[in-house]
C-alpha positions as CSV (number, residue, x, y, z in Angstrom):
1,M,36.3,35.8,6.7
2,A,39.0,35.2,9.2
3,D,36.7,35.6,12.1
4,G,34.0,33.4,10.8
5,P,30.3,34.2,10.6
6,S,28.8,36.6,13.0
7,L,27.0,34.6,15.8
8,T,23.6,36.0,15.5
9,A,20.9,34.5,17.7
10,A,19.8,32.2,14.8
11,I,23.2,31.0,14.0
12,A,24.1,30.5,17.6
13,D,21.0,28.4,18.0
14,S,22.0,26.3,14.9
15,V,25.4,25.7,16.2
16,Q,24.2,24.7,19.6
17,Q,21.6,22.1,18.3
18,S,24.0,20.6,15.7
19,P,25.2,17.0,16.5
20,L,28.5,17.9,14.7
21,F,29.5,20.0,17.8
22,R,28.3,17.7,20.5
23,E,30.7,17.6,23.5
24,L,33.0,20.1,21.9
25,S,34.1,23.0,24.2
26,A,33.3,26.5,23.3
27,A,36.8,27.2,22.3
28,Q,36.8,24.2,20.0
29,I,33.5,25.3,18.5
30,G,34.9,28.8,17.9
31,E,37.9,27.3,16.2
32,M,35.5,25.2,13.8
33,L,33.5,28.5,13.1
34,R,36.7,30.4,12.1
35,A,37.9,27.7,10.1
36,G,34.7,27.4,8.1
37,R,33.8,29.5,5.0
38,P,30.4,31.2,5.2
39,R,28.2,31.1,2.1
40,K,25.0,32.9,1.5
41,V,22.6,31.4,-1.0
42,A,19.7,33.4,-2.5
43,R,16.3,31.9,-2.7
44,D,16.1,29.2,-5.5
45,A,19.8,29.4,-6.1
46,F,22.1,26.3,-5.8
47,L,24.8,26.0,-3.1
48,F,26.2,23.0,-5.2
49,Q,24.9,20.9,-8.2
50,Q,24.8,17.2,-8.9
51,G,28.0,15.9,-10.6
52,E,30.3,18.8,-9.4
53,P,33.4,17.8,-7.3
54,A,32.4,17.5,-3.7
55,A,34.5,20.5,-2.5
56,A,33.0,21.1,0.9
57,L,31.2,19.7,4.1
58,Y,28.4,22.0,5.1
59,L,26.4,23.0,8.1
60,L,23.1,24.9,7.4
61,L,23.0,28.0,9.8
62,T,19.8,29.6,8.5
63,G,17.1,29.0,6.1
64,R,16.1,25.7,4.4
65,M,17.5,23.6,1.6
66,R,16.2,21.0,-0.9
67,I,18.4,18.1,-1.7
68,Q,17.3,17.0,-5.1
69,Q,18.6,14.6,-7.6
70,V,18.0,14.2,-11.5
71,T,17.6,10.5,-12.5
72,P,19.2,9.2,-15.8
73,E,15.7,9.6,-17.3
74,G,15.5,13.2,-16.4
75,Q,13.1,13.0,-13.5
76,Q,13.9,15.5,-10.6
77,V,13.5,13.7,-7.2
78,L,13.4,15.6,-3.8
79,L,15.6,13.5,-1.5
80,R,15.8,15.4,1.7
81,V,14.8,18.7,3.5
82,I,17.7,20.4,5.2
83,T,16.9,22.5,8.2
84,P,19.3,24.6,10.5
85,G,21.7,22.7,12.4
86,E,22.0,19.8,9.9
87,M,25.2,18.6,8.1
88,F,25.1,17.8,4.6
89,G,27.6,17.3,1.7
90,G,29.2,14.5,3.8
91,I,30.4,12.7,0.7
92,T,33.1,15.3,0.9
93,L,34.9,13.2,3.5
94,L,35.6,10.7,0.6
95,K,38.5,11.8,-1.6
96,E,37.7,12.6,-5.3
97,A,34.0,12.3,-4.9
98,L,31.2,14.0,-6.8
99,F,28.1,15.3,-5.3
100,P,25.3,12.8,-6.1
101,A,22.6,15.5,-5.6
102,S,22.1,19.2,-5.7
103,A,21.4,21.6,-2.8
104,R,18.8,24.3,-3.6
105,A,17.7,27.0,-1.3
106,V,14.1,27.2,-0.6
107,E,14.6,30.6,0.9
108,E,17.7,32.7,1.5
109,C,20.2,30.6,3.3
110,T,23.5,30.8,5.2
111,A,25.7,27.8,5.3
112,L,29.2,27.2,6.7
113,G,31.5,25.0,4.6
114,W,34.8,23.3,5.3
115,D,36.9,21.8,2.5
116,L,38.4,18.4,2.8
117,D,41.8,19.4,4.0
118,T,40.6,21.8,6.6
119,M,38.2,19.1,7.9
120,I,40.8,16.4,8.2
121,Q,43.1,18.8,10.0
122,L,40.4,19.8,12.5
123,M,39.5,16.1,13.1
124,E,43.1,15.3,13.7
125,Q,43.2,18.0,16.4
126,H,39.9,17.2,17.9
127,P,39.0,13.4,17.9
128,R,35.6,14.2,19.2
129,L,34.7,16.1,16.1
130,A,35.7,13.0,13.8
131,L,33.5,10.7,16.1
132,N,30.6,13.2,15.7
133,A,31.0,13.3,11.8
134,L,31.3,9.5,11.6
135,G,28.1,9.2,13.9
136,L,26.3,11.5,11.5
137,L,27.3,9.7,8.4
138,A,26.3,6.4,10.0
139,A,23.0,7.8,11.1
140,R,22.4,9.0,7.4
141,L,23.2,5.5,6.2
142,E,20.8,4.0,8.6
143,T,18.2,6.3,7.4
144,L,18.8,5.5,3.8
145,Q,18.5,1.6,4.8
146,E,15.2,2.5,6.5
147,R,13.8,4.3,3.4
148,Y,14.8,1.2,1.4
149,R,13.0,-1.2,3.7
150,E,9.9,1.2,3.5
151,L,9.9,1.0,-0.3
152,A,10.5,-2.7,-0.4
153,T,8.0,-3.9,2.2
154,E,5.5,-1.1,3.1
155,R,2.2,-0.1,1.5
156,V,2.3,3.4,-0.3
157,E,-0.3,4.7,2.1
158,R,2.1,4.0,5.1
159,R,5.0,5.5,3.3
160,V,3.2,8.7,2.5
161,A,2.1,9.0,6.2
162,R,5.6,8.3,7.4
163,T,7.0,11.0,5.1
164,L,4.4,13.5,6.2
165,L,5.2,12.9,9.8
166,R,9.0,13.3,9.2
167,L,8.3,16.6,7.5
168,T,6.1,17.8,10.3
169,R,8.9,17.0,12.8
170,Q,11.3,18.9,10.6
171,T,9.4,21.9,9.6
172,G,6.1,21.7,11.3
173,R,4.4,24.9,12.5
174,R,1.5,24.7,14.9
175,V,-1.5,26.7,13.8
176,A,-5.1,26.8,15.1
177,E,-6.3,24.2,12.6
178,G,-3.4,21.7,13.3
179,V,0.2,21.4,12.2
180,L,1.2,23.2,9.0
181,I,4.2,21.7,7.1
182,D,5.9,25.0,6.7
183,F,7.7,24.1,3.4
184,P,6.6,24.5,-0.1
185,L,5.6,20.8,-0.9
186,S,3.9,19.6,-4.0
187,R,2.1,16.4,-4.6
188,E,4.8,15.6,-7.1
189,D,7.5,16.2,-4.3
190,L,5.6,13.8,-2.1
191,A,5.4,11.2,-4.9
192,E,9.1,11.5,-5.5
193,M,10.0,11.0,-1.8
194,T,7.9,8.0,-1.4
195,G,8.7,6.2,-4.6
196,A,5.0,6.4,-5.7
197,T,3.2,7.6,-8.7
198,L,1.6,11.0,-8.7
199,Y,-1.7,9.5,-9.4
200,T,-1.5,7.2,-6.2
201,V,-0.3,10.0,-4.0
202,S,-3.1,12.3,-5.2
203,R,-5.7,9.4,-4.5
204,I,-4.4,9.0,-1.0
205,L,-4.3,12.7,0.0
206,S,-7.7,13.2,-1.5
207,G,-8.9,10.3,0.7
208,W,-7.4,11.7,3.7
209,E,-8.9,15.1,3.0
210,R,-12.3,13.6,2.9
211,Q,-11.7,12.0,6.3
212,G,-10.6,15.2,7.8
213,L,-7.0,14.0,8.4
214,I,-5.3,16.7,6.2
215,E,-6.0,19.7,4.2
216,S,-3.9,20.3,1.1
217,G,-3.5,23.2,-1.4
218,R,-0.9,24.2,-3.9
219,Q,2.5,23.2,-2.3
220,R,0.8,23.4,1.1
221,I,-0.2,20.5,3.5
222,L,-2.0,21.0,6.9
223,I,-2.1,18.1,9.1
224,R,-5.5,18.3,11.0
225,R,-5.2,15.1,12.8
226,P,-1.6,14.0,13.5
227,H,-2.7,11.1,15.4
228,G,-4.7,9.7,12.6
229,L,-1.5,9.8,10.5
230,V,0.4,8.0,13.2
231,S,-2.1,5.2,13.1
232,I,-1.6,4.8,9.5
233,A,2.2,5.1,9.5
234,E,2.3,2.4,12.3
235,D,-0.4,0.3,11.0
236,L,-2.5,0.7,14.2
237,P,-6.3,0.1,14.6
238,T,-8.2,3.4,13.8
239,D,-11.2,4.8,15.5
240,R,-13.1,4.7,12.4
241,P,-12.6,3.0,9.0
242,L,-10.2,4.7,6.5
243,K,-11.8,5.1,3.0
244,G,-8.7,6.1,1.3
245,P,-6.8,3.7,-0.9
246,G,-4.9,1.2,0.7
247,Q,-2.3,0.6,-1.9
């Protein structure tokens, strides 16, 4: 599409909030949009799959994506949840790279992609774009380092609490009973994201349910007392003893 994607209200909002476009002028952003290739992805379909040549850098405009990876043992691991305005597929900026994970649509999605040659050309024309992309990659690396530190040093209960709070910030929707993680999330997904066993995560969530911190169902988690999870995540004193498993 020579003219780029139509700037609906949802797409315009994603563009405005994306750090990729920070400090770029309206004309520069328009040039970026025209240079990108729009992709619509049906629910449960893949935008790209693990092991494929990394052909494009993407910006999610609408919908939500799961970034998932299959381990050598055949286990599927949920790595990230992508929401509108987020950049992903950044390994494209490295030549002859393969996608280390797959991007699968949770619902119908629209993404904008730039191949390596196009992105290099745009970065040469607009140094601010190159700085923004570098900053996003650096932030992603910092996040990965933080996750590694959590796995190496923190109790499972803290890791689970931190993961739920991150998902709440990303996809949380306030309802009468608390904050609903508006994303299909199973206990298996949570175990994968926290490097814990399904049995341990199930014990922790069941303990939190008894305490009134959360309410969980099939691929649904409602945070009833967010401050209680913050106390666990930050290892702060709580107003009453926690009876759930500590490890």
